[in-house]
Amino acid sequence: MGHGGSANTTQRLSLKHPILWSTTKPYLYRVVTEVRRGQTLEDTYETPLGVRTFQFDAASGFSLNGAPLRILGVCQHHDLGALGAAVNTRAMERQLELLKAMGCNAIRTAHNPPATEFLDLCDKMGFLVMDEAFDMWQKKKNGQDYHLDFKQWHQRDLEDQIRRDRNHTSVFIWSIGNEIREQFDSTGVRLTRELTATVKRLDPTRPVTSALTEQEPAKNFISQAGVLDVLSFNYKHAEYPELPKRFPGQKFLATEIAAAYETRGHYDMPSDSLRIWPKDGKTKLTTGNPDLTASSYDNAAPYWGTTHEKAWRAIKQNPHITGAFVWSGFDYLGEPLPYPWPARSSYFGILDLAGFPKDIYYMYQSEWTDKPVLHLLPHWNWKPGQTVDVWAYYNNADEVELLLNGKSLGKRQKQAEDLHVMWRVPYAPGTLQAVSRKGGQTVLTRTIKTAGPAAKIELTADRRKLRADSKDLSFVTVRVLDAAGNLVPDAAHLVRFSVSGPGVVAGVDNGYQASMESFKADSRKAYNGMALAIIQTTAKAGQITLNASADGLTPATVTLTSN
């Protein structure tokens, strides 16, 4: 090969008994390519390689390596909460760890190509990825969106994305669009064929889909193009049973389900009454909460969405839907429906912007994992005589018994399609306890106590051993506790942070969607008893100590080691 020249070479490798990549055992090989001139090594390149087979089947659903698998997914925006939109690998890894622990096995990148580092993590951690290209084509959704660049750039952008991402084992399907306006006229047919052909030319191995809103064939010009391998639909769960009749022989995915609103630690009763906010596309919301909160009982949703429980139930009842992507995994910056400013981040997440699980996290964990789950809500600080709805999410058990100050309030069992059990309890201060049992044997016990006055701060770091690379992070959870160690559910103290050693406060948060405090401050008010401090390393090694203090509370410290 001469100076400055280029050449293509094709090599075939065979693996006799490959270890297969899966969502539970994401085994990766490395393919090392070396370029040599004589004996001199000029360049080297490593490509991760996972070996797996998968298929969508209209009759039997989705399978990975020949075994049936339900796609249990979430949609993820790109931002990382208090850190903003810039890529930080550890922040993305933490999000994926929390989703993995919930039982999630798939991510839809909504609605743009993800960072390469994100796909590297999904390869390593065992997530299937729907890699999505566009949120709009030629027809605009907003005045300054990608429709202005589509004509000139879409071909190049799509080719670059497929070439960049096609070696990632985690990517199992390409999406060429989300709720595209060309669904409604014949330009949708031409563009769908053109975009799908581009994908297939560069990667003939994976299916192509597009997230659609219209579930009537006559109204959907994207599905009429006849080239999508899988038909994916957003919302409208009541129509799932009709899909096989409307689109015979097709394979189906639910690309967006739920879109319910929750604010962590806030509860509106009665818990079994649904708040549709707003009630339609033309009516302004006037019935919301003055403090811009939504209930953590999973009982508030927009007219086009539904509760998490109703959406998941519909997926369970319709096996022809091969899987679902919940809107959304985490709260994200922007789109603060149903509220106007000063609400500034979304309410849709299963986890809040700080990465603290909302109660609904445990509903999914009880459904999506085999590990024993028992989650009791709400907190136990109410007004004397108030009737409180007490819920429990559970699995691996026949029943749950609830006790208040040692006195049984009865046993409950999930009936038919139930995803939780409930008691209506006249409030009395003290100890609320749930016990789950299987065959009479105790599986798990959960206890919530009435909290006294706030007394102290507790700090918990997700990781104490860090890399001194100016990028690594420790996410430190701040909890305001009473003297006995109970979380104080309405604590709103201003917590001040100081760091000694080779580290900095990279961001602070509390998960409240309408907080106007800076993400880049050295203090944060607790919200419903909790806050977050994100500590970032520098290039120096050493001990990093975070100190947290607030007026009237015993302060706390946590020490991290950076190497």
GROMACS .gro file of C-alpha atoms in nm, residues 58-371:
model
  314
   58ALA     CA    1  -4.615  -1.255   1.383
   59ALA     CA    2  -4.736  -1.571   1.559
   60SER     CA    3  -4.477  -1.638   1.830
   61GLY     CA    4  -4.346  -1.288   1.905
   62PHE     CA    5  -3.984  -1.185   1.960
   63SER     CA    6  -3.702  -1.429   2.035
   64LEU     CA    7  -3.336  -1.380   2.121
   65ASN     CA    8  -3.098  -1.670   2.053
   66GLY     CA    9  -3.405  -1.888   1.991
   67ALA     CA   10  -3.566  -1.820   2.330
   68PRO     CA   11  -3.885  -1.611   2.359
   69LEU     CA   12  -3.821  -1.267   2.511
   70ARG     CA   13  -4.062  -0.986   2.594
   71ILE     CA   14  -3.908  -0.650   2.512
   72LEU     CA   15  -3.932  -0.455   2.839
   73GLY     CA   16  -3.818  -0.111   2.738
   74VAL     CA   17  -3.817   0.258   2.816
   75CYS     CA   18  -3.773   0.566   2.601
   76GLN     CA   19  -3.474   0.778   2.696
   77HIS     CA   20  -3.398   1.141   2.615
   78HIS     CA   21  -3.029   1.223   2.590
   79ASP     CA   22  -2.996   1.465   2.881
   80LEU     CA   23  -2.843   1.371   3.215
   81GLY     CA   24  -3.050   1.586   3.449
   82ALA     CA   25  -2.847   1.838   3.647
   83LEU     CA   26  -2.544   1.775   3.424
   84GLY     CA   27  -2.730   1.884   3.110
   85ALA     CA   28  -2.689   1.744   2.760
   86ALA     CA   29  -2.311   1.697   2.740
   87VAL     CA   30  -2.208   1.331   2.741
   88ASN     CA   31  -2.077   1.184   3.065
   89THR     CA   32  -2.027   0.808   3.048
   90ARG     CA   33  -2.066   0.745   3.422
   91ALA     CA   34  -2.391   0.944   3.435
   92MET     CA   35  -2.534   0.736   3.149
   93GLU     CA   36  -2.408   0.416   3.314
   94ARG     CA   37  -2.585   0.508   3.639
   95GLN     CA   38  -2.913   0.561   3.452
   96LEU     CA   39  -2.876   0.220   3.287
   97GLU     CA   40  -2.787   0.051   3.619
   98LEU     CA   41  -3.105   0.186   3.779
   99LEU     CA   42  -3.314   0.073   3.479
  100LYS     CA   43  -3.149  -0.271   3.478
  101ALA     CA   44  -3.233  -0.317   3.847
  102MET     CA   45  -3.596  -0.241   3.759
  103GLY     CA   46  -3.598  -0.523   3.502
  104CYS     CA   47  -3.566  -0.309   3.190
  105ASN     CA   48  -3.394  -0.487   2.897
  106ALA     CA   49  -3.440  -0.239   2.610
  107ILE     CA   50  -3.396   0.130   2.532
  108ARG     CA   51  -3.549   0.342   2.258
  109THR     CA   52  -3.335   0.648   2.181
  110ALA     CA   53  -3.604   0.912   2.161
  111HIS     CA   54  -3.589   1.068   1.908
  112ASN     CA   55  -3.232   1.107   1.788
  113PRO     CA   56  -2.915   0.906   1.737
  114PRO     CA   57  -2.753   0.840   2.077
  115ALA     CA   58  -2.395   0.903   2.187
  116THR     CA   59  -2.156   0.624   2.085
  117GLU     CA   60  -2.062   0.589   2.453
  118PHE     CA   61  -2.427   0.511   2.530
  119LEU     CA   62  -2.429   0.224   2.279
  120ASP     CA   63  -2.097   0.096   2.419
  121LEU     CA   64  -2.265   0.077   2.761
  122CYS     CA   65  -2.572  -0.100   2.620
  123ASP     CA   66  -2.343  -0.355   2.449
  124LYS     CA   67  -2.162  -0.420   2.779
  125MET     CA   68  -2.464  -0.410   3.011
  126GLY     CA   69  -2.710  -0.612   2.803
  127PHE     CA   70  -2.973  -0.376   2.664
  128LEU     CA   71  -3.147  -0.410   2.330
  129VAL     CA   72  -3.156  -0.072   2.153
  130MET     CA   73  -3.402   0.076   1.907
  131ASP     CA   74  -3.173   0.326   1.737
  132GLU     CA   75  -3.395   0.614   1.621
  133ALA     CA   76  -3.297   0.865   1.354
  134PHE     CA   77  -3.554   1.144   1.313
  135ASP     CA   78  -3.830   1.325   1.499
  136MET     CA   79  -3.950   1.492   1.181
  137TRP     CA   80  -3.895   1.474   0.804
  138GLN     CA   81  -3.996   1.750   0.562
  139LYS     CA   82  -4.305   1.852   0.757
  140LYS     CA   83  -4.232   2.059   1.065
  141LYS     CA   84  -4.342   2.011   1.424
  142ASN     CA   85  -4.183   2.341   1.530
  143GLY     CA   86  -4.065   2.637   1.327
  144GLN     CA   87  -3.693   2.587   1.386
  145ASP     CA   88  -3.671   2.208   1.386
  146TYR     CA   89  -3.492   1.958   1.157
  147HIS     CA   90  -3.745   1.999   0.874
  148LEU     CA   91  -3.533   2.299   0.767
  149ASP     CA   92  -3.232   2.069   0.713
  150PHE     CA   93  -3.407   1.748   0.612
  151LYS     CA   94  -3.382   1.788   0.234
  152GLN     CA   95  -3.012   1.870   0.232
  153TRP     CA   96  -2.894   1.653   0.520
  154HIS     CA   97  -3.117   1.351   0.584
  155GLN     CA   98  -2.935   1.117   0.345
  156ARG     CA   99  -2.591   1.197   0.485
  157ASP     CA  100  -2.712   1.196   0.847
  158LEU     CA  101  -2.886   0.860   0.816
  159GLU     CA  102  -2.590   0.699   0.635
  160ASP     CA  103  -2.349   0.830   0.902
  161GLN     CA  104  -2.569   0.693   1.179
  162ILE     CA  105  -2.603   0.344   1.028
  163ARG     CA  106  -2.231   0.319   0.950
  164ARG     CA  107  -2.134   0.439   1.296
  165ASP     CA  108  -2.376   0.218   1.493
  166ARG     CA  109  -2.414  -0.103   1.290
  167ASN     CA  110  -2.133  -0.289   1.473
  168HIS     CA  111  -2.306  -0.241   1.809
  169THR     CA  112  -2.450  -0.571   1.928
  170SER     CA  113  -2.714  -0.391   2.135
  171VAL     CA  114  -2.878  -0.231   1.830
  172PHE     CA  115  -3.151  -0.470   1.717
  173ILE     CA  116  -3.381  -0.242   1.517
  174TRP     CA  117  -3.359   0.090   1.335
  175SER     CA  118  -3.635   0.350   1.363
  176ILE     CA  119  -3.656   0.601   1.080
  177GLY     CA  120  -3.890   0.836   1.263
  178ASN     CA  121  -4.122   0.929   1.547
  179GLU     CA  122  -4.481   1.046   1.496
  180ILE     CA  123  -4.386   1.175   1.152
  181ARG     CA  124  -4.636   1.417   0.994
  182GLU     CA  125  -4.598   1.250   0.656
  183GLN     CA  126  -4.819   0.970   0.792
  184PHE     CA  127  -5.112   1.179   0.669
  185ASP     CA  128  -5.033   1.216   0.297
  186SER     CA  129  -4.880   1.024   0.009
  187THR     CA  130  -4.534   1.183   0.052
  188GLY     CA  131  -4.509   0.940   0.344
  189VAL     CA  132  -4.501   0.645   0.105
  190ARG     CA  133  -4.212   0.780  -0.104
  191LEU     CA  134  -4.000   0.895   0.192
  192THR     CA  135  -4.054   0.574   0.391
  193ARG     CA  136  -3.935   0.369   0.093
  194GLU     CA  137  -3.634   0.595   0.037
  195LEU     CA  138  -3.521   0.596   0.402
  196THR     CA  139  -3.575   0.222   0.447
  197ALA     CA  140  -3.375   0.151   0.129
  198THR     CA  141  -3.087   0.361   0.266
  199VAL     CA  142  -3.084   0.161   0.590
  200LYS     CA  143  -3.107  -0.176   0.410
  201ARG     CA  144  -2.825  -0.086   0.171
  202LEU     CA  145  -2.590  -0.026   0.464
  203ASP     CA  146  -2.731  -0.289   0.702
  204PRO     CA  147  -2.942  -0.568   0.552
  205THR     CA  148  -2.931  -0.762   0.883
  206ARG     CA  149  -3.169  -0.564   1.104
  207PRO     CA  150  -3.540  -0.476   1.079
  208VAL     CA  151  -3.662  -0.121   1.016
  209THR     CA  152  -3.957   0.044   1.190
  210SER     CA  153  -4.107   0.386   1.255
  211ALA     CA  154  -4.304   0.500   1.561
  212LEU     CA  155  -4.656   0.560   1.428
  213THR     CA  156  -4.965   0.723   1.575
  214GLU     CA  157  -5.229   0.610   1.323
  215GLN     CA  158  -5.357   0.257   1.379
  216GLU     CA  159  -5.596   0.257   1.080
  217PRO     CA  160  -5.424   0.134   0.760
  218ALA     CA  161  -5.620   0.374   0.538
  219LYS     CA  162  -5.501   0.675   0.741
  220ASN     CA  163  -5.135   0.574   0.760
  221PHE     CA  164  -4.923   0.643   0.452
  222ILE     CA  165  -4.603   0.530   0.625
  223SER     CA  166  -4.740   0.180   0.684
  224GLN     CA  167  -4.891   0.187   0.332
  225ALA     CA  168  -4.536   0.207   0.193
  226GLY     CA  169  -4.522  -0.167   0.267
  227VAL     CA  170  -4.153  -0.173   0.359
  228LEU     CA  171  -4.145  -0.159   0.739
  229ASP     CA  172  -4.042  -0.493   0.893
  230VAL     CA  173  -4.217  -0.417   1.222
  231LEU     CA  174  -4.513  -0.185   1.279
  232SER     CA  175  -4.461   0.023   1.591
  233PHE     CA  176  -4.737   0.227   1.753
  234ASN     CA  177  -4.750   0.499   2.017
  235TYR     CA  178  -5.032   0.500   2.276
  236LYS     CA  179  -5.398   0.411   2.188
  237HIS     CA  180  -5.370   0.089   2.390
  238ALA     CA  181  -5.745   0.023   2.362
  239GLU     CA  182  -5.690  -0.054   1.991
  240TYR     CA  183  -5.422  -0.324   2.044
  241PRO     CA  184  -5.671  -0.614   2.005
  242GLU     CA  185  -5.768  -0.483   1.658
  243LEU     CA  186  -5.416  -0.460   1.515
  244PRO     CA  187  -5.382  -0.821   1.386
  245LYS     CA  188  -5.715  -0.782   1.201
  246ARG     CA  189  -5.621  -0.444   1.055
  247PHE     CA  190  -5.266  -0.547   0.958
  248PRO     CA  191  -5.278  -0.924   0.892
  249GLY     CA  192  -4.952  -1.113   0.933
  250GLN     CA  193  -4.764  -0.811   1.067
  251LYS     CA  194  -4.527  -0.788   1.363
  252PHE     CA  195  -4.597  -0.524   1.629
  253LEU     CA  196  -4.414  -0.319   1.890
  254ALA     CA  197  -4.546  -0.050   2.126
  255THR     CA  198  -4.293   0.232   2.091
  256GLU     CA  199  -4.456   0.457   2.352
  257ILE     CA  200  -4.689   0.360   2.633
  258ALA     CA  201  -4.823   0.534   2.945
  259ALA     CA  202  -4.697   0.897   2.960
  260ALA     CA  203  -4.841   0.923   3.313
  261TYR     CA  204  -4.737   1.207   3.543
  262GLU     CA  205  -4.576   1.165   3.886
  263THR     CA  206  -4.389   1.385   4.130
  264ARG     CA  207  -4.181   1.179   4.370
  265GLY     CA  208  -4.325   1.168   4.722
  266HIS     CA  209  -4.647   1.360   4.646
  267TYR     CA  210  -4.987   1.192   4.690
  268ASP     CA  211  -5.337   1.301   4.578
  269MET     CA  212  -5.635   1.105   4.708
  270PRO     CA  213  -5.857   0.927   4.638
  271SER     CA  214  -5.587   0.721   4.471
  272ASP     CA  215  -5.832   0.532   4.247
  273SER     CA  216  -5.969   0.846   4.077
  274LEU     CA  217  -5.801   0.940   3.750
  275ARG     CA  218  -5.698   1.297   3.670
  276ILE     CA  219  -5.693   1.358   3.293
  277TRP     CA  220  -5.466   1.664   3.255
  278PRO     CA  221  -5.545   1.822   3.010
  279LYS     CA  222  -5.874   1.659   2.909
  280ASP     CA  223  -5.823   1.728   2.535
  281GLY     CA  224  -5.601   1.915   2.294
  282LYS     CA  225  -5.799   2.238   2.304
  283THR     CA  226  -5.872   2.287   2.675
  284LYS     CA  227  -5.621   2.459   2.901
  285LEU     CA  228  -5.552   2.281   3.230
  286THR     CA  229  -5.718   2.464   3.520
  287THR     CA  230  -5.764   2.174   3.764
  288GLY     CA  231  -5.396   2.097   3.832
  289ASN     CA  232  -5.220   2.140   4.167
  290PRO     CA  233  -5.115   2.496   4.261
  291ASP     CA  234  -4.767   2.370   4.356
  292LEU     CA  235  -4.723   2.213   4.010
  293THR     CA  236  -4.709   1.856   4.139
  294ALA     CA  237  -4.863   1.531   4.016
  295SER     CA  238  -4.960   1.235   4.229
  296SER     CA  239  -4.722   0.946   4.285
  297TYR     CA  240  -5.020   0.706   4.299
  298ASP     CA  241  -5.011   0.674   3.917
  299ASN     CA  242  -5.344   0.853   3.885
  300ALA     CA  243  -5.272   1.148   3.655
  301ALA     CA  244  -5.218   1.132   3.277
  302PRO     CA  245  -5.281   1.336   2.960
  303TYR     CA  246  -5.580   1.262   2.736
  304TRP     CA  247  -5.357   1.087   2.481
  305GLY     CA  248  -5.179   0.869   2.739
  306THR     CA  249  -5.289   0.659   3.034
  307THR     CA  250  -5.161   0.533   3.368
  308HIS     CA  251  -4.859   0.303   3.385
  309GLU     CA  252  -5.078   0.022   3.518
  310LYS     CA  253  -5.340   0.044   3.242
  311ALA     CA  254  -5.071   0.062   2.973
  312TRP     CA  255  -4.871  -0.234   3.106
  313ARG     CA  256  -5.188  -0.439   3.155
  314ALA     CA  257  -5.274  -0.384   2.787
  315ILE     CA  258  -4.928  -0.510   2.683
  316LYS     CA  259  -4.969  -0.821   2.901
  317GLN     CA  260  -5.314  -0.893   2.755
  318ASN     CA  261  -5.203  -0.864   2.390
  319PRO     CA  262  -4.920  -1.110   2.325
  320HIS     CA  263  -4.898  -1.003   1.959
  321ILE     CA  264  -4.739  -0.680   2.090
  322THR     CA  265  -4.383  -0.812   2.115
  323GLY     CA  266  -4.279  -0.552   2.371
  324ALA     CA  267  -4.313  -0.196   2.487
  325PHE     CA  268  -4.114   0.119   2.552
  326VAL     CA  269  -4.251   0.321   2.845
  327TRP     CA  270  -4.257   0.697   2.810
  328SER     CA  271  -4.021   0.756   2.985
  329GLY     CA  272  -3.740   0.598   3.187
  330PHE     CA  273  -3.627   0.921   3.353
  331ASP     CA  274  -3.772   1.268   3.380
  332TYR     CA  275  -3.588   1.489   3.132
  333LEU     CA  276  -3.524   1.860   3.080
  334GLY     CA  277  -3.806   2.038   2.897
  335GLU     CA  278  -4.161   1.931   2.804
  336PRO     CA  279  -4.308   1.990   3.155
  337LEU     CA  280  -4.660   1.877   3.066
  338PRO     CA  281  -4.920   1.935   3.200
  339TYR     CA  282  -4.791   2.259   3.353
  340PRO     CA  283  -4.662   2.594   3.224
  341TRP     CA  284  -4.343   2.767   3.345
  342PRO     CA  285  -4.196   2.763   3.611
  343ALA     CA  286  -4.233   2.386   3.560
  344ARG     CA  287  -3.926   2.311   3.347
  345SER     CA  288  -3.875   1.937   3.325
  346SER     CA  289  -4.096   1.641   3.245
  347TYR     CA  290  -4.323   1.446   3.483
  348PHE     CA  291  -4.328   1.127   3.271
  349GLY     CA  292  -4.027   0.949   3.421
  350ILE     CA  293  -4.033   0.627   3.621
  351LEU     CA  294  -3.738   0.792   3.798
  352ASP     CA  295  -3.714   1.164   3.866
  353LEU     CA  296  -3.454   1.402   3.724
  354ALA     CA  297  -3.219   1.329   4.016
  355GLY     CA  298  -3.247   0.956   3.946
  356PHE     CA  299  -3.457   0.881   4.255
  357PRO     CA  300  -3.717   0.611   4.184
  358LYS     CA  301  -4.081   0.718   4.200
  359ASP     CA  302  -4.318   0.461   4.352
  360ILE     CA  303  -4.414   0.329   4.006
  361TYR     CA  304  -4.056   0.199   3.967
  362TYR     CA  305  -4.151  -0.084   4.204
  363MET     CA  306  -4.462  -0.176   4.006
  364TYR     CA  307  -4.237  -0.242   3.705
  365GLN     CA  308  -3.979  -0.418   3.922
  366SER     CA  309  -4.252  -0.648   4.060
  367GLU     CA  310  -4.364  -0.729   3.704
  368TRP     CA  311  -4.034  -0.729   3.513
  369THR     CA  312  -3.805  -0.916   3.753
  370ASP     CA  313  -3.806  -1.241   3.952
  371LYS     CA  314  -3.642  -1.083   4.256
   0.00000   0.00000   0.00000
